[in-house]
Short mmCIF file of C-alpha atoms and ligand atoms in Angstrom, two decimals:
data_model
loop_
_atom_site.label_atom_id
_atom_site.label_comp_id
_atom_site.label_asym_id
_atom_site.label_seq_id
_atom_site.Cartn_x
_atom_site.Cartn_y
_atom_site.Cartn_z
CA UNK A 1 -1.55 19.56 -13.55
CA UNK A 2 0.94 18.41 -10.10
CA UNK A 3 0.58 15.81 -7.84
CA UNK A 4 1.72 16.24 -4.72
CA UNK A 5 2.84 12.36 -3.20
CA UNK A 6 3.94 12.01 0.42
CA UNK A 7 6.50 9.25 1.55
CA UNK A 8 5.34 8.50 5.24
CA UNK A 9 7.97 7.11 7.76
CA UNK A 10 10.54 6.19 4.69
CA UNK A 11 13.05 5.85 7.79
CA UNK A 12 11.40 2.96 9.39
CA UNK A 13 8.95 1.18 6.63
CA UNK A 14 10.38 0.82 3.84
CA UNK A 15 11.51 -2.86 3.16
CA UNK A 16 12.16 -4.83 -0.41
CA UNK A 17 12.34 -1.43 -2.37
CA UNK A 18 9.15 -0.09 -1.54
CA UNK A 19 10.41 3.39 -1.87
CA UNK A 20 10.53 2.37 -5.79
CA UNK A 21 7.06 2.81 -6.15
CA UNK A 22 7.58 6.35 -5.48
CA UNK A 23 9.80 6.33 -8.43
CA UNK A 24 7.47 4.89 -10.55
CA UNK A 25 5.06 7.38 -10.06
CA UNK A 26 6.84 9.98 -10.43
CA UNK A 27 8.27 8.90 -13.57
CA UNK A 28 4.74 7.70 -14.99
CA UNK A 29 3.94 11.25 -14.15
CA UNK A 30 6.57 12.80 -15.80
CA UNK A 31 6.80 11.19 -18.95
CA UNK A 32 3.39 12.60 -19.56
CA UNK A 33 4.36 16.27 -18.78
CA UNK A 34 2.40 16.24 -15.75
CA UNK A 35 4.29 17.80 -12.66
CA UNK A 36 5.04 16.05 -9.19
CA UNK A 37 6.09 16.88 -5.99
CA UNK A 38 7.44 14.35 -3.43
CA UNK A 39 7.87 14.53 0.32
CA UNK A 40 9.58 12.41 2.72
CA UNK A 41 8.08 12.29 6.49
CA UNK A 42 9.91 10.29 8.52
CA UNK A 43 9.35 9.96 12.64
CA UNK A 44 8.78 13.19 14.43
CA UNK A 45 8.15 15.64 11.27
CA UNK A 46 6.01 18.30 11.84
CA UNK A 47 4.73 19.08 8.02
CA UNK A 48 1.34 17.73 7.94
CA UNK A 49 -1.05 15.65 5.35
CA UNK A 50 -3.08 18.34 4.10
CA UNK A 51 -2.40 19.78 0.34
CA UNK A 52 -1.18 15.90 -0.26
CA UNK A 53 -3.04 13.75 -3.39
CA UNK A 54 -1.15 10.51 -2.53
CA UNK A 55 0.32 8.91 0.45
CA UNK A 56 2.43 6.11 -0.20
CA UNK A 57 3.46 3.72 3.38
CA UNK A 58 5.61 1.17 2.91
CA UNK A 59 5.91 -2.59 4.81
CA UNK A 60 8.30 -2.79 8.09
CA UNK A 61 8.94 -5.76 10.51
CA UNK A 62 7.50 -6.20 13.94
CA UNK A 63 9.95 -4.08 15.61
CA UNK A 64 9.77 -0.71 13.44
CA UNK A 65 5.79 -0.88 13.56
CA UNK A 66 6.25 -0.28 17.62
CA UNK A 67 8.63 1.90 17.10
CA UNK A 68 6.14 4.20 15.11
CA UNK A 69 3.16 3.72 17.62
CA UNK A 70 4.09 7.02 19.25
CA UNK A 71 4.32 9.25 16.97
CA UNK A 72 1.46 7.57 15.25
CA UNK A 73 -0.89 8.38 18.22
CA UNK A 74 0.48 11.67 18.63
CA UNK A 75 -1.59 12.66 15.77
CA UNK A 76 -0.81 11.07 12.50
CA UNK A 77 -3.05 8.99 13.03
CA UNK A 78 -5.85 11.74 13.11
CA UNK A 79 -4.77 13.04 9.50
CA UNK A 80 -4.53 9.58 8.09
CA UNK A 81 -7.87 8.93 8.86
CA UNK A 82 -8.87 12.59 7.81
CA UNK A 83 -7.13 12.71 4.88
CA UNK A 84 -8.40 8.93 3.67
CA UNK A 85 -12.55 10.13 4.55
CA UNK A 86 -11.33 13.07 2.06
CA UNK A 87 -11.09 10.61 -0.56
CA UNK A 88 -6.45 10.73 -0.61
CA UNK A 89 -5.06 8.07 -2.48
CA UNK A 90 -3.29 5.65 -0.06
CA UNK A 91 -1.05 3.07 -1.32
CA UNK A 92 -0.10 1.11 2.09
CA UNK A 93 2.04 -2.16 1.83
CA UNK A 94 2.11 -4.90 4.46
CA UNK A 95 3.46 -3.22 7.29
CA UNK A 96 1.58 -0.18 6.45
CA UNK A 97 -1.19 -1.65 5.23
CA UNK A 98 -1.89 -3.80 8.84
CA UNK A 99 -1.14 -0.53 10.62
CA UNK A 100 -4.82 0.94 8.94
CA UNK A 101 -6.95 -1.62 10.71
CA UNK A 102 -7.45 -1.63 14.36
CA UNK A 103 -4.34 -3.44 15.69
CA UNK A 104 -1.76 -6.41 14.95
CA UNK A 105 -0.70 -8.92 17.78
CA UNK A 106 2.41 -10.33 17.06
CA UNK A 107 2.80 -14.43 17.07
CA UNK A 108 4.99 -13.75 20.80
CA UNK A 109 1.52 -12.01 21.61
CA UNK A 110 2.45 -8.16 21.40
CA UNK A 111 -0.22 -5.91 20.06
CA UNK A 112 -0.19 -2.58 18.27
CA UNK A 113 -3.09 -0.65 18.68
CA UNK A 114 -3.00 0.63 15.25
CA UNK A 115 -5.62 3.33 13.27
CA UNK A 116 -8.78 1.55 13.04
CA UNK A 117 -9.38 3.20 9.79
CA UNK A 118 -10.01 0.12 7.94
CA UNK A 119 -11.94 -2.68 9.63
CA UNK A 120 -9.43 -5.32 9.57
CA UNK A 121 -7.30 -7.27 12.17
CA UNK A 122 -3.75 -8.87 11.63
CA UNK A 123 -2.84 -11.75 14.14
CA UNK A 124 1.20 -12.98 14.11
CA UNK A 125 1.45 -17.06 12.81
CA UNK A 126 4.34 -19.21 13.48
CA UNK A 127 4.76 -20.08 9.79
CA UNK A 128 5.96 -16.71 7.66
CA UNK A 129 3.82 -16.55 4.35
CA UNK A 130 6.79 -16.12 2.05
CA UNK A 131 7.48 -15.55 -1.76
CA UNK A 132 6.18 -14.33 -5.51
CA UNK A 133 2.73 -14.16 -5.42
CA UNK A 134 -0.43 -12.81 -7.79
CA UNK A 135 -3.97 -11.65 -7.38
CA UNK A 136 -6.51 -10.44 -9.65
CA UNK A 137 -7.89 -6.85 -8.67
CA UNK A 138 -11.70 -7.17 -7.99
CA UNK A 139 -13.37 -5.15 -11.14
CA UNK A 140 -13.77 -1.64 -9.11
CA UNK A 141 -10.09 -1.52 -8.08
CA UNK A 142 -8.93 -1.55 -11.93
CA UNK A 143 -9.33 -6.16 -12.58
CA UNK A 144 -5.55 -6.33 -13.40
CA UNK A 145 -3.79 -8.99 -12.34
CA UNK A 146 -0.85 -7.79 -10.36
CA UNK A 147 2.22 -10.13 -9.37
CA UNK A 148 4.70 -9.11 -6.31
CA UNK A 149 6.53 -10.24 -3.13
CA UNK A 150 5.04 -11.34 0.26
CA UNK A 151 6.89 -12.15 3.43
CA UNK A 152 4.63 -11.89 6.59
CA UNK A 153 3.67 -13.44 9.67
CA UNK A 154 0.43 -11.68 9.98
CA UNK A 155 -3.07 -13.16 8.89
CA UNK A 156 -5.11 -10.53 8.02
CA UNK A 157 -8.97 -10.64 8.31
CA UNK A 158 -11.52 -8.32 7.14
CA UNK A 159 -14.59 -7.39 8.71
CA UNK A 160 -18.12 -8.02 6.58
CA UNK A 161 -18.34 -4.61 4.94
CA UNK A 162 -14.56 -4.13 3.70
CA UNK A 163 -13.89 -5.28 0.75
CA UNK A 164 -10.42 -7.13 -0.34
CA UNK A 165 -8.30 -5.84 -2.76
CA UNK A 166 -8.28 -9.13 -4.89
CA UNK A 167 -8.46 -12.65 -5.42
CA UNK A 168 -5.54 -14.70 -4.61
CA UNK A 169 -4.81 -16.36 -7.52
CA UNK A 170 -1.19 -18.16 -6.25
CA UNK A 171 0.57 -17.64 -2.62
CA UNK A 172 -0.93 -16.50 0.32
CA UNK A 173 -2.31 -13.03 0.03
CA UNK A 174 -4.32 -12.23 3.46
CA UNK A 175 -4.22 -15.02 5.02
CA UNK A 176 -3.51 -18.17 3.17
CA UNK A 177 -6.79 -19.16 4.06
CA UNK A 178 -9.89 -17.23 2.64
CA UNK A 179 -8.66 -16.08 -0.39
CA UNK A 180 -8.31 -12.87 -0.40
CA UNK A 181 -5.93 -10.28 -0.97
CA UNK A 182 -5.71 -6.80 0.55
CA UNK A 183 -8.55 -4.13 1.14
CA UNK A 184 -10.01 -1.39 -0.58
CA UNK A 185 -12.21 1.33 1.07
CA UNK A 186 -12.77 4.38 -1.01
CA UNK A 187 -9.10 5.46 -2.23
CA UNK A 188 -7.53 3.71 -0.10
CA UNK A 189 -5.61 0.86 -1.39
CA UNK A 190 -3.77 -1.99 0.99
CA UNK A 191 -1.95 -4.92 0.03
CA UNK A 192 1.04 -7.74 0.57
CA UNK A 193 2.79 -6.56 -2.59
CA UNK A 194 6.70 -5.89 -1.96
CA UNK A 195 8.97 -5.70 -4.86
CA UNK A 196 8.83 -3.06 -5.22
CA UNK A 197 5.42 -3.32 -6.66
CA UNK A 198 4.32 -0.73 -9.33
CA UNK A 199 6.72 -0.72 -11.66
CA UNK A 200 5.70 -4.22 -12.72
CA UNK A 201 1.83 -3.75 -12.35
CA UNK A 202 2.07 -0.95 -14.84
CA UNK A 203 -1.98 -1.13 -15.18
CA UNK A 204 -1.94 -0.97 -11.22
CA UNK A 205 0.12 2.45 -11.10
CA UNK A 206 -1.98 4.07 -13.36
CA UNK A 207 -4.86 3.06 -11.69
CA UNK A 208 -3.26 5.06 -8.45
CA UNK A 209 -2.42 8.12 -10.87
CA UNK A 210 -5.96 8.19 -12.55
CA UNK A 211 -7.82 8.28 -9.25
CA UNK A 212 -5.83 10.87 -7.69
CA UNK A 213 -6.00 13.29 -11.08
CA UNK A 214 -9.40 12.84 -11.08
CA UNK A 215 -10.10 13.42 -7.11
CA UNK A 216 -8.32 16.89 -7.75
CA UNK A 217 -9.13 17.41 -11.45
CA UNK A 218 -12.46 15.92 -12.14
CA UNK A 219 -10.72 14.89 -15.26
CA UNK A 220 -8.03 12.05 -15.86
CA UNK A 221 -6.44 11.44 -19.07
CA UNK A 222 -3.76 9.56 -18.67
CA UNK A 223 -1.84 8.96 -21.89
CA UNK A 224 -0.64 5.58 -23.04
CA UNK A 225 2.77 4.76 -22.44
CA UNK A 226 4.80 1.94 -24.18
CA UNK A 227 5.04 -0.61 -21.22
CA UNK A 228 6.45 -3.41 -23.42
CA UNK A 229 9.70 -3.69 -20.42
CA UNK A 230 7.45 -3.38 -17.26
CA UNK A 231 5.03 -6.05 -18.83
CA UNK A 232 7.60 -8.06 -19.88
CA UNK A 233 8.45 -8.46 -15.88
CA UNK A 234 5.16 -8.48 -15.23
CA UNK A 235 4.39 -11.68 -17.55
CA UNK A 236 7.80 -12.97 -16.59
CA UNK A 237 7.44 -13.27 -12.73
CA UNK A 238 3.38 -14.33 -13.99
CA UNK A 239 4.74 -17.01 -15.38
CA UNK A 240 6.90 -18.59 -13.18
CA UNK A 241 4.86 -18.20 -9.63
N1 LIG B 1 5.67 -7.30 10.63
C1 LIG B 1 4.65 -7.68 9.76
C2 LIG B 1 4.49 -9.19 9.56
O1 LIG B 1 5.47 -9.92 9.59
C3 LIG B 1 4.87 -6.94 8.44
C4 LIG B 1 6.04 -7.43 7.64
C5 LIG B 1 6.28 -6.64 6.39
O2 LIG B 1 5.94 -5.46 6.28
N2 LIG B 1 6.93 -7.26 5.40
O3 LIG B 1 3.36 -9.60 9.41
#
């Protein structure tokens, strides 16, 4: 068995050690003898999504998210949204995660006319939603509770039929208002988390891993690992937010 994981635009999103989910999954992969593959896209590469099981897109600040537009309309955008209706696991993080609903307007009243794959909108506040955070999954994306990171200015809302990724149980999440915490539509997975996130959400990770085996597989046994360090961060930061 191989996953193949992509890294899209690790040159421009990538903030608070996202790229260390990648990491993560490839070593929760590995120490079970199952075979991975990762590729880096940054900007301007011409290798496409197809053959891919996992896209991981990491968070970014105002200015990199126009800086991607381009490139983004030039076509990526048209194999994300292929690629996701294919039932690819996406893992997208703040930045990455506003750029799958239809557009963010900055707080100085900028907009990026993002995807429109998921039916969400992000709006710039003055006040930044900022620091350790946790929500508990909603029972089809896994019910873990997962702890992490937040820093944005964007509210997020979701339209009626998408569903959030969680329940804000302390911080902000979405929007500081509704409750809410990220969005899941089929495999694709969006949320605030910085950290980087994974390798403290063990149950989280393998979540990811399990849904992508099984998409290519029909079949996902993942084998236990001993997780007593990454839930030992995970209770600790639990604890204290
Ligand atoms: N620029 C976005 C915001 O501030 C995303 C920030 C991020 O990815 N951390 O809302």
């Amino acid at each position: 068995m191989e996953l193949n994981i992509c890294h899209l635009y690790p040159d421009v999103l990538n903030l608070y050690g996202d790229g260390g989910n990648i990491l993560c999954l490839q070593k929760r992969l590995a120490w079970r003898g199952i075979d991975v593959s990762v590729a880096r896209l940054p900007i301007g590469s011409p290798t496409s999504l197809s053959g891919f099981d996992l896209v991981f897109i990491g968070g970014g600040q105002d200015f990199e998210q126009q800086v991607l537009l381009e490139d983004l309309h030039r076509g990526r955008s048209r194999e994300i949204c292929a690629a996701a209706n294919d039932g690819v696991v996406f893992l997208t993080i703040c930045g990455g995660y506003q750029m799958m609903g239809h557009y963010y307007e900055t707080f100085d009243g900028k907009r990026c006319d993002f995807i429109g794959l998921l039916d969400l909108v992000t709006v710039g506040a003055k006040e930044r939603m900022i620091g350790n955070y946790k929500f508990r999954c909603t029972p089809e994306a896994g019910g873990s509770v997962v702890v992490g990171f937040e820093n944005h200015s964007g509210k997020t809302r979701l339209g009626p039929s998408l569903r959030p990724l969680g329940t804000v149980l302390a911080g902000r999440g979405n929007n500081g208002e509704d409750g809410t915490e990220g969005a899941h539509w089929k495999n694709v997975f969006g949320t605030y988390s910085h950290g980087p996130m994974l390798p403290k959400n063990p149950a989280f990770a393998d979540l990811l891993l399990a849904t992508a085996l099984e998409r290519k597989y029909g079949r996902a046994e993942l084998q236990p690992l001993d997780d007593a360090a990454e839930l030992a961060a995970h209770d600790e930061i639990c604890a204290r937010v």
